[in-house]
Coordinates of C-alpha atoms in Angstrom, one line a residue:
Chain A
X1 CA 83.0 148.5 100.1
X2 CA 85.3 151.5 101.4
X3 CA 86.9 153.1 98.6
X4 CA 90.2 155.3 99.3
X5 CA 91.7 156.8 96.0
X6 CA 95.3 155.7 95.3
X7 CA 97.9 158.1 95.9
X8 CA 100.6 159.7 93.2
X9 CA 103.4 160.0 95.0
X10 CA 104.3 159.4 98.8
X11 CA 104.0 156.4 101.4
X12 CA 101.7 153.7 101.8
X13 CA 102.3 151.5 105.1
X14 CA 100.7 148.3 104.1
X15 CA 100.1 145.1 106.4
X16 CA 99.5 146.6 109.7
X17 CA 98.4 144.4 112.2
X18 CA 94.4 145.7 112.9
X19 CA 94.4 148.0 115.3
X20 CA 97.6 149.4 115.4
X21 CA 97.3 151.4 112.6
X22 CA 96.0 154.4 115.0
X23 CA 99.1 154.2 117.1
X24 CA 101.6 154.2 114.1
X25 CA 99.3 157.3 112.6
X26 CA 100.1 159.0 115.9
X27 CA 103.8 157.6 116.6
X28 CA 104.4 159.8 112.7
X29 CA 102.3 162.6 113.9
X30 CA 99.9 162.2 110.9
X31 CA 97.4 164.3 112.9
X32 CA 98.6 167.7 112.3
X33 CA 99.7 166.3 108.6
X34 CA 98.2 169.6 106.1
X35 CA 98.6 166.6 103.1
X36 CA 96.5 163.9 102.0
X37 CA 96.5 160.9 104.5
X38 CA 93.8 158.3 104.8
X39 CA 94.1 155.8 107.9
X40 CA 91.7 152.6 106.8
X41 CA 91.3 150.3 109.8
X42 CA 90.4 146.4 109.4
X43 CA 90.6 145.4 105.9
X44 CA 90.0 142.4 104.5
X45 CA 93.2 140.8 104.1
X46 CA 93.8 136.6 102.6
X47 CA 96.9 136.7 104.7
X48 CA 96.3 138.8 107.9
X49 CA 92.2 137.7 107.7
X50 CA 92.2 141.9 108.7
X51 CA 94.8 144.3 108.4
X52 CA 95.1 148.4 108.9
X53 CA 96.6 150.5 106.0
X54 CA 98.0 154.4 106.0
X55 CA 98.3 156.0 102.8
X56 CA 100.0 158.9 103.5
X57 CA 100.5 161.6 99.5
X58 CA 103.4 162.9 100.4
X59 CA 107.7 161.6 100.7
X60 CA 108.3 162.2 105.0
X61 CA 110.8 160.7 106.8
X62 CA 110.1 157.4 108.7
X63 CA 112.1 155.6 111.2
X64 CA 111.8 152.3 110.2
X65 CA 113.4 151.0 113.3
X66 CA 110.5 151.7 115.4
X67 CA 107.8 150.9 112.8
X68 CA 109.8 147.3 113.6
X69 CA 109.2 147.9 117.0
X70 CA 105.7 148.4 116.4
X71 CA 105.1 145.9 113.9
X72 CA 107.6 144.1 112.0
X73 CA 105.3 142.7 109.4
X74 CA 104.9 146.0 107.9
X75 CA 105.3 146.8 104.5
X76 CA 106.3 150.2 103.4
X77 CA 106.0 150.7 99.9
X78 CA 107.1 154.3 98.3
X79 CA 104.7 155.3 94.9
X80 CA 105.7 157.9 92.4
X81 CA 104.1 158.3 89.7
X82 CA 101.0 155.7 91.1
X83 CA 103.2 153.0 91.0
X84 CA 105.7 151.5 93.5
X85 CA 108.6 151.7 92.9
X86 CA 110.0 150.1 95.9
X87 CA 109.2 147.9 99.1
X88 CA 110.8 148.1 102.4
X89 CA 110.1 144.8 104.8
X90 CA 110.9 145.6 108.5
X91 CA 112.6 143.8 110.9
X92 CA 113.0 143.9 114.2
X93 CA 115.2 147.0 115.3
X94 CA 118.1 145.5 117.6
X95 CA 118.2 148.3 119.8
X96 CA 115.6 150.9 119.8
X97 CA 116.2 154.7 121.7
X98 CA 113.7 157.2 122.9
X99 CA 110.7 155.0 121.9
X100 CA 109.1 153.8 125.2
X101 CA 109.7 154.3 128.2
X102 CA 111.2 152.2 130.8
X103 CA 107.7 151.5 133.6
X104 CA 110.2 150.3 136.3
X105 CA 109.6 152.9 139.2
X106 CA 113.1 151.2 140.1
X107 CA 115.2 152.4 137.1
X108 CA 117.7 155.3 136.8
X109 CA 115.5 156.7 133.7
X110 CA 112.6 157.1 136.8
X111 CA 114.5 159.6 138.1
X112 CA 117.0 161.3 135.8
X113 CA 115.1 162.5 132.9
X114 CA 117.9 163.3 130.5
X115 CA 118.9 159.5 130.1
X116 CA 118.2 158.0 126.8
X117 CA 115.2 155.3 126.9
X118 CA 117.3 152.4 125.1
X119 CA 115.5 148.7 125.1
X120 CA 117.5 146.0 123.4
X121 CA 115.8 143.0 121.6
X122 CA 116.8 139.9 123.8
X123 CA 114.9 137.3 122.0
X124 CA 114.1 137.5 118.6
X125 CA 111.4 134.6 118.8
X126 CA 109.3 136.1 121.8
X127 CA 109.5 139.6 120.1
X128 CA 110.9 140.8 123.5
X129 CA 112.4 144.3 124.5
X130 CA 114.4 144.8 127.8
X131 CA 115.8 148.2 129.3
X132 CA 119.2 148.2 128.7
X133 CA 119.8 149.8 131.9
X134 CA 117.2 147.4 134.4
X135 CA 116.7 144.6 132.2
X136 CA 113.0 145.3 132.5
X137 CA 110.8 143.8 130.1
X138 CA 108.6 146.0 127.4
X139 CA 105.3 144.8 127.4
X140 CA 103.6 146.0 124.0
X141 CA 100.1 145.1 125.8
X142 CA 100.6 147.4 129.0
X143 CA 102.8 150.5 127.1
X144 CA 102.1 152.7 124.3
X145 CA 104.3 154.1 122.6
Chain B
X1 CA 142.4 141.1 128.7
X2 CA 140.0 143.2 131.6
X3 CA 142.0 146.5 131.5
X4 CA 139.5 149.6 130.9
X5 CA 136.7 147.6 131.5
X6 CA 133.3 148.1 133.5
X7 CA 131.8 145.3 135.5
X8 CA 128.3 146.3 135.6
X9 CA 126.6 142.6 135.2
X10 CA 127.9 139.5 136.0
X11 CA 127.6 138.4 132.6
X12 CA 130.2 140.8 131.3
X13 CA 132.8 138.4 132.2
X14 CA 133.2 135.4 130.2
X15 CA 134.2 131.9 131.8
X16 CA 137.9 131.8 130.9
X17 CA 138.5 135.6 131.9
X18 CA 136.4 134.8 135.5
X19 CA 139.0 131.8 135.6
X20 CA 141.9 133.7 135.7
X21 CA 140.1 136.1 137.5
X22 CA 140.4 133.5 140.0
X23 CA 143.6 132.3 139.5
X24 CA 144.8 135.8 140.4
X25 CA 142.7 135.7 143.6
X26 CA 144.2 132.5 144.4
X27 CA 148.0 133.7 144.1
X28 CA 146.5 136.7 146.5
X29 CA 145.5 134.3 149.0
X30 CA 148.7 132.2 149.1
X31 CA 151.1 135.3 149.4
X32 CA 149.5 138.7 149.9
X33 CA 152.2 140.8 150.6
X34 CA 153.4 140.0 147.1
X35 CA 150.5 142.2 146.0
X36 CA 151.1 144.6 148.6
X37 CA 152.3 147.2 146.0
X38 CA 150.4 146.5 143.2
X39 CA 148.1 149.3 142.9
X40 CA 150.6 151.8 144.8
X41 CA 150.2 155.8 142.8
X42 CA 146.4 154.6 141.7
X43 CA 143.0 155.8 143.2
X44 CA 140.0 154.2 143.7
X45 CA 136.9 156.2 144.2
X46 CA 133.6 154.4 146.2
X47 CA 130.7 156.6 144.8
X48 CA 128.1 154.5 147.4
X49 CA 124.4 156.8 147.2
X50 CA 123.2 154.3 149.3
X51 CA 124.3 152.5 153.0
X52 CA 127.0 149.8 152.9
X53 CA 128.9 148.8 155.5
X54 CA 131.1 145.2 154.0
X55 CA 130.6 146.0 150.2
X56 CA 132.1 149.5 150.4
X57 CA 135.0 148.5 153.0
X58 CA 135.8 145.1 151.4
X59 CA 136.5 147.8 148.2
X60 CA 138.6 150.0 150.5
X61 CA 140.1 147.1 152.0
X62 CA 141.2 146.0 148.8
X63 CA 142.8 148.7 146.9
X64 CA 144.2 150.0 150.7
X65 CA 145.8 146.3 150.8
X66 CA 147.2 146.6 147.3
X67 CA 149.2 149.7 147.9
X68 CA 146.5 152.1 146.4
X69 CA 144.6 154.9 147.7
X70 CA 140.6 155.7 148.4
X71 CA 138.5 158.1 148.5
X72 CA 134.5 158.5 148.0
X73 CA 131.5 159.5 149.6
X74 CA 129.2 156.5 151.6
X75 CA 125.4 158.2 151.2
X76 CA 124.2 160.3 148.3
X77 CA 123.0 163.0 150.7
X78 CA 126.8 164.1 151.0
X79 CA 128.0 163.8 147.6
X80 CA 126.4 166.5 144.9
X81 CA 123.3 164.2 144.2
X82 CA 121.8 165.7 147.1
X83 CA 122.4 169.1 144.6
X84 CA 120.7 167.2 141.9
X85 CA 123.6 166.1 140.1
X86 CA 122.8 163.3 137.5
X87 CA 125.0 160.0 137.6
X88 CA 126.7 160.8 134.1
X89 CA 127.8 164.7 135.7
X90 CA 129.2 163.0 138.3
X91 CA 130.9 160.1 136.7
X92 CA 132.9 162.2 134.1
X93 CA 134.1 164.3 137.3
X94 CA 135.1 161.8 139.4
X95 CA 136.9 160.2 136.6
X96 CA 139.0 163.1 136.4
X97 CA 140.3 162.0 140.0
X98 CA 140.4 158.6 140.2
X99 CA 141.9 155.6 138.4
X100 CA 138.7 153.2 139.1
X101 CA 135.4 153.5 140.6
X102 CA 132.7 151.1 142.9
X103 CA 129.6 152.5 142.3
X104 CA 126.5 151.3 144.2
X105 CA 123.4 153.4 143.8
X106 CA 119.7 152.7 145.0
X107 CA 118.2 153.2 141.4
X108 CA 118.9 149.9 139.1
X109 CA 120.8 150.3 135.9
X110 CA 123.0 153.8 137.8
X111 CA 126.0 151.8 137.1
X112 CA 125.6 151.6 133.7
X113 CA 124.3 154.7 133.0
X114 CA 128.4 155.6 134.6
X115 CA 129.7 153.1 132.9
X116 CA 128.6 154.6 129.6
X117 CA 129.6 157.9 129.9
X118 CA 133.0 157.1 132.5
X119 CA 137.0 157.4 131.2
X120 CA 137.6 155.0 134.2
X121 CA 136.6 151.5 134.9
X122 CA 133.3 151.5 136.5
X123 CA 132.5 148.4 139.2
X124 CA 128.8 147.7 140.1
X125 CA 128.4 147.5 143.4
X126 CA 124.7 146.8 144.0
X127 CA 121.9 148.4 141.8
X128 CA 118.9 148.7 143.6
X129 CA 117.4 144.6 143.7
X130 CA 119.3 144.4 140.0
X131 CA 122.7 142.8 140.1
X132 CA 125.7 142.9 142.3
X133 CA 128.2 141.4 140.4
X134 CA 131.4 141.7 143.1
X135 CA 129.3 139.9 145.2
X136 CA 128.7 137.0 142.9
X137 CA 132.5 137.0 141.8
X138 CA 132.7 136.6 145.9
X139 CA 130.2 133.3 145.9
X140 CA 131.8 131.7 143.0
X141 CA 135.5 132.5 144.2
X142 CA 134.2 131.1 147.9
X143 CA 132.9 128.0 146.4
X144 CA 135.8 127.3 144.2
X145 CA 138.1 127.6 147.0
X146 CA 136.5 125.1 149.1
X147 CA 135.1 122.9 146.9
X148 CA 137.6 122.8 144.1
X149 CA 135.5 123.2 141.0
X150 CA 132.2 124.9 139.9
X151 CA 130.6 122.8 138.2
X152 CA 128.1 119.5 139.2
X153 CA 126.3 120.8 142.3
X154 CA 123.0 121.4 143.4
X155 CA 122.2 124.5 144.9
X156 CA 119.9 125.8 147.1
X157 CA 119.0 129.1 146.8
X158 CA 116.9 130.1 149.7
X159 CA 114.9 133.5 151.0
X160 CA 114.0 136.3 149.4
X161 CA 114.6 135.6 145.5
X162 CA 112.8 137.8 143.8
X163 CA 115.0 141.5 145.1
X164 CA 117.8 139.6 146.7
X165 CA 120.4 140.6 143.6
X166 CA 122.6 138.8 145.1
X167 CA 120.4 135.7 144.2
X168 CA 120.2 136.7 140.4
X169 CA 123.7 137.6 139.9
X170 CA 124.4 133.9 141.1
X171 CA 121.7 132.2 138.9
X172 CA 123.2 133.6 135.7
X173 CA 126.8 133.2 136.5
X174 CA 126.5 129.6 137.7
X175 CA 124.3 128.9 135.1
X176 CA 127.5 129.2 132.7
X177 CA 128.8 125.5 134.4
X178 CA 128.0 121.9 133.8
X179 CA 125.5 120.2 135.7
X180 CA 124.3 122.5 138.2
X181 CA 120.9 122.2 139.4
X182 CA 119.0 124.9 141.3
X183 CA 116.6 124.3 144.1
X184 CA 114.8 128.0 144.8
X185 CA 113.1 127.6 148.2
X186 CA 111.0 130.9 149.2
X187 CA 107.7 132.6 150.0
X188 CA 105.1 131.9 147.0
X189 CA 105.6 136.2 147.1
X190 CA 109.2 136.4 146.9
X191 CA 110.0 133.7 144.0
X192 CA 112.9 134.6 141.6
X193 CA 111.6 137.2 138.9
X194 CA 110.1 136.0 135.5
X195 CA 113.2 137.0 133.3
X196 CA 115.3 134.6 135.6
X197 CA 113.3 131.8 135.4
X198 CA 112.6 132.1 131.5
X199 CA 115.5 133.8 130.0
X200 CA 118.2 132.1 132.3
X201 CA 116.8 128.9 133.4
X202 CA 114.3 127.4 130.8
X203 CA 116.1 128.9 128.0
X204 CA 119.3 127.0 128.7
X205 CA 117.6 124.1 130.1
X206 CA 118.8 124.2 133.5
X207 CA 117.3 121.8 135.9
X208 CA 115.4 123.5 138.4
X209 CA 112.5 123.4 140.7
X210 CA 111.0 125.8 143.3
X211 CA 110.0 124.5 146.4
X212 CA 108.2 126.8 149.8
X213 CA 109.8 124.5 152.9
X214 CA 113.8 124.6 153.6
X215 CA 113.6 121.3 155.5
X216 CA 112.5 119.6 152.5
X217 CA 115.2 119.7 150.6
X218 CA 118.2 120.9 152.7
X219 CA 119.8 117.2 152.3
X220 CA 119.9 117.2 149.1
X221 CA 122.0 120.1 148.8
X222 CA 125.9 120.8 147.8
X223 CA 125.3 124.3 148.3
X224 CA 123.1 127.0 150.5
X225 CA 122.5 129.8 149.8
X226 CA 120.4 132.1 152.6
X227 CA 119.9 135.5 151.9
X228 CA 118.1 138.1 154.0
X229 CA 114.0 139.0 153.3
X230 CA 115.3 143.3 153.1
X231 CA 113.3 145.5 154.5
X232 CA 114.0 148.5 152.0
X233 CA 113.0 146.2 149.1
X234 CA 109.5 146.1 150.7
X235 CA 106.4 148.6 149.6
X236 CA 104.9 147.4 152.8
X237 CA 105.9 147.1 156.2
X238 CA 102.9 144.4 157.0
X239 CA 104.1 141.9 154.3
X240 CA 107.9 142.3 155.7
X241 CA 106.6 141.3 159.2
X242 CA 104.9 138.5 158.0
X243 CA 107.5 137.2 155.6
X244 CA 110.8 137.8 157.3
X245 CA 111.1 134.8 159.9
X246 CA 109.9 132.4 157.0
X247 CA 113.1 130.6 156.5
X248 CA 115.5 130.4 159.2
X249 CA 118.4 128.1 159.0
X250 CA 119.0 126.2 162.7
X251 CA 120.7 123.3 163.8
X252 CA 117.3 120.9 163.4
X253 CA 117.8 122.0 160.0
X254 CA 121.0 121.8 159.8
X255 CA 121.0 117.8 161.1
X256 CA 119.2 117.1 158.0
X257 CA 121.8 118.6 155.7
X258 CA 125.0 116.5 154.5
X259 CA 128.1 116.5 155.5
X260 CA 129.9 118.8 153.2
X261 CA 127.4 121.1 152.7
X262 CA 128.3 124.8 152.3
X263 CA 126.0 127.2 153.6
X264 CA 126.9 130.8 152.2
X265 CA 125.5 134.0 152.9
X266 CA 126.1 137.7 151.6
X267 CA 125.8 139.3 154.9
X268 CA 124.7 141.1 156.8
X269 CA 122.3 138.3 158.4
X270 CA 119.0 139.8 160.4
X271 CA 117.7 136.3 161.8
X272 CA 117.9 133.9 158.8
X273 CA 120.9 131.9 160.3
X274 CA 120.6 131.6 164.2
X275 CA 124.0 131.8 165.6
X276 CA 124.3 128.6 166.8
X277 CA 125.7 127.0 163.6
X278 CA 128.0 129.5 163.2
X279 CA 130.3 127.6 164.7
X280 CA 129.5 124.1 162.4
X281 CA 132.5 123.7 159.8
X282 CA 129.7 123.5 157.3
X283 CA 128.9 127.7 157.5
X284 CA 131.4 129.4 155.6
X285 CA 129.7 132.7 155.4
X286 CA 131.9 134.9 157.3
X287 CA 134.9 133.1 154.9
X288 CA 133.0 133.8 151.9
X289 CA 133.3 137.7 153.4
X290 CA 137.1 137.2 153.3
X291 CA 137.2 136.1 149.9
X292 CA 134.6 138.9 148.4
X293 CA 138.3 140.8 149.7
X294 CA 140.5 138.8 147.7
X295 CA 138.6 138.6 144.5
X296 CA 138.0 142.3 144.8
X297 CA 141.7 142.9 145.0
X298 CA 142.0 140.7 141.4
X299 CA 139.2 142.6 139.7
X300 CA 140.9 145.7 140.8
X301 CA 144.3 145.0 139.3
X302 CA 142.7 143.3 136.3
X303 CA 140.6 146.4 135.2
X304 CA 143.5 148.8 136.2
X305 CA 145.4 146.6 134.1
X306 CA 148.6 146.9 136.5
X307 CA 151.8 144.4 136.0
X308 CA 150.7 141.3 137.7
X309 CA 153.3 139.6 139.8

C-alpha cells in the first residue's frame, strides 16, 4: 500500500469524489506550488468505496465556494502541529462567479468578454447550475472548470 | 410597488403585482385620455440592436400615448455597438438621458446584463430565443380581457417551441394559475427546451402532454397559441424549409375547434394562420396586438412610478 507522510501544518482536502482530485489540484494551481503537495487518486474509502485526497504542507487561501461547486462532499481539514485542528464541510455555493463559463454560443458573455461568468444554483437536489444571464444549464460532465 | 424596477423575466412579477398590473391596463382601456398625461416631462429610450417593427412601436406608441417622449436607435449597426461598445457602457449612458428603457438585443441575457448596471428601469424586450416578457404580459392581459379569468384552461401551444420565447415566457407565467393544462403540439425538432419541461412543468406538476398533429387536439382547446417557425433562429436554411409549413392553422382546422376558442398569436405571422380565419370571431391576434399597447402603457407608469389616476 501507497504511503504518503502526514503533513505538519497546512491543508488536507479529504473525501474527493475519484477522479476529481486532478481538476481541484489544477482549479488551486497546485502545479507550480514550490511546497510539499501530494495528489493521491483512488483510495480505498468504507464510505465513498474510492475517494482522491490532496495534502497540500502549507496555510493557502481556498475558495470554498467553488470547491462546493466542484464537489460538495469535500472535507477540508486544516493541521498544525500534525493534528487537525478544524474541519470545514462544503456546501453548495448559491451563486458561484468567474468559475465556468457560460457554453451558450447565444449568451451576452459569448460576446462581451468583460461580463462576469455568474451561475446560480436552481435546484439543490439535481445539483444544478444555470447562467444567470441565459438560464443555461452547467453541465459538470461536458465543462471543466 | 414596481417603481425602479427591471422587467427582464416574466417571473420577476409576482401574481398580485401582475393583477394590478392589469387592473391599471384595464382603467387604460375604458378611458384612455385619462392617461393621456401621465408620463408627460419623462423619456423612454428603445435601445432595439436587433429588427422590430410591433415590439419597438407598441413601446413608442405607449409612452407617445401617455404624454411622454421617445427616443432610441432600431439596429445595433447605428447605435455605438457597431463601435464595440458593451451593453453595460451603454446602459449607464443612456440612463443619463432617459427615464426608462426597452431593451431588445439579439444575445440572450443583454437585458440583464443592463439591468444590472442601469440607474433607470430596464424592460426586456426580446433576448435572443430567451424571454420576452412584454409580450407575455400582452397574452395574459389579452386572455384576461376576453375570457375573464386566467386560470382553468387548456392551452395549446403550437409551432416552434423550442426558440419561440414568446412560448417560454407564457409556460412560466401561466404556470403561476390554477388548473391550466398545456398541450405543446410541434416538430419532434422544435419541442419546448429541457429547463421548461423539467424545471417549469414536472416540477410543479403541471398537466401537460406534447403531441406532433394540430388537428388532433385543436377541439380540445380553450386557448391557441401559433407562433411562427423563425428563420433567424435556424443554423440551417435546409431544416427551415422543411419545418416551416408544418403547422398551419386553416378553416378545416379551425371547424374542428370549439366555439370560444381563442386563437392568439405574437405577430408577425409568415404562413402559420392562412388569412381566411382572420375574419372568424374566434382569432383575436391582431386584438391581442392592441392590448400588448395597453399593458405596455401600465408597465410603463408602474416602473416610472408616476401618480396613477
Amino acid at each position: 500500500m501507497l504511503k504518503v507522510d502526514s503533513i505538519e501544518k497546512g491543508i488536507v482536502i479529504d473525501h474527493i469524489a475519484a477522479g476529481k482530485g486532478m481538476k481541484i489540484y489544477k482549479y488551486l494551481n497546485l502545479d507550480t506550488a514550490q511546497f510539499t503537495v501530494a495528489l493521491i487518486k483512488n483510495v480505498c474509502s468504507k464510505k465513498m468505496g474510492k475517494k482522491d485526497i490532496i495534502k497540500i504542507e502549507n496555510v493557502i487561501d481556498i475558495d470554498i465556494d467553488v470547491l462546493g461547486f466542484i464537489d460538495h462532499n469535500i472535507t477540508i481539514n486544516i493541521i498544525e502541529d500534525s493534528m487537525i485542528v478544524r474541519k470545514v464541510n462544503l456546501a453548495l455555493p448559491k451563486e458561484v462567479k468567474n468559475v465556468v463559463k457560460c457554453s451558450n454560443p447565444r449568451c451576452i458573455t459569448s460576446i462581451e468578454q468583460e461580463i462576469e461568468h455568474k451561475f446560480r444554483l436552481v435546484n439543490k437536489e439535481d445539483k444544478l447550475y444555470r447562467c444567470i444571464y441565459c438560464d443555461q444549464a452547467y453541465d459538470p460532465n461536458k465543462q471543466d472548470i | 410597488m414596481l417603481k425602479g424596477r427591471h422587467l427582464i423575466d416574466p417571473m420577476d412579477l409576482s401574481v398580485e403585482e401582475l393583477e394590478r398590473l392589469f387592473e391599471l391596463a384595464g382603467k387604460i382601456i375604458e378611458d384612455p385620455k385619462k392617461y393621456a398625461e401621465s408620463c408627460k416631462g419623462y423619456l423612454l429610450a428603445t435601445c432595439f440592436y436587433e429588427p422590430s417593427t410591433r415590439t419597438r412601436l407598441s413601446f413608442e406608441a405607449a409612452m407617445l400615448r401617455l404624454g411622454g417622449q421617445v427616443l432610441g436607435f432600431s439596429s445595433s449597426d447605428s447605435s455605438s455597438a457597431s463601435k464595440g461598445e458593451s451593453v453595460k457602457d451603454t446602459i449607464q449612458t443612456i440612463g443619463c438621458y432617459a427615464d426608462i428603457c426597452a431593451m431588445r438585443h439579439p444575445k440572450e441575457g443583454a437585458p440583464k446584463v443592463a439591468a444590472l448596471a442601469s440607474p433607470i428601469p430596464v424592460i426586456n424586450a426580446g433576448d435572443g430565443g430567451h424571454q420576452h416578457p412584454t409580450q407575455t404580459l400582452t397574452d395574459l392581459l389579452t386572455i384576461r380581457s376576453l375570457k375573464g379569468r386566467l386560470s382553468n384552461f387548456t392551452v395549446g401551444l403550437c409551432g416552434d417551441l423550442k426558440f419561440g420565447r414568446t412560448v417560454h415566457s407564457l409556460i412560466k407565467a401561466l404556470a403561476r394559475y390554477d388548473g391550466i393544462k398545456f398541450v405543446l403540439i410541434s416538430p419532434e425538432e422544435l419541442k419546448i427546451p429541457d429547463y421548461i419541461r423539467e424545471e417549469i412543468l414536472i416540477k410543479n406538476n403541471i398537466e401537460f402532454e406534447e403531441i406532433e398533429r394540430l388537428e388532433h387536439t385543436i377541439g380540445t382547446l380553450d386557448i391557441l397559441y401559433m407562433t411562427r417557425v423563425q428563420r433567424e433562429r435556424f443554423f440551417n436554411e435546409a431544416d427551415y424549409i422543411r419545418l416551416k409549413d408544418s403547422y398551419i392553422l386553416d378553416k378545416s382546422k379551425m371547424k374542428m375547434a370549439k366555439e370560444d376558442l381563442a386563437v392568439l398569436h405574437p405577430l408577425p405571422r409568415v404562413n402559420e394562420i392562412s388569412v381566411e380565419i382572420d375574419n372568424d370571431p374566434r382569432a383575436v391576434y391582431f386584438k391581442q396586438a392592441k392590448y400588448g399597447m395597453f399593458v405596455r402603457m401600465a408597465l410603463i407608469i408602474k416602473l416610472l412610478g408616476v401618480e396613477e389616476c
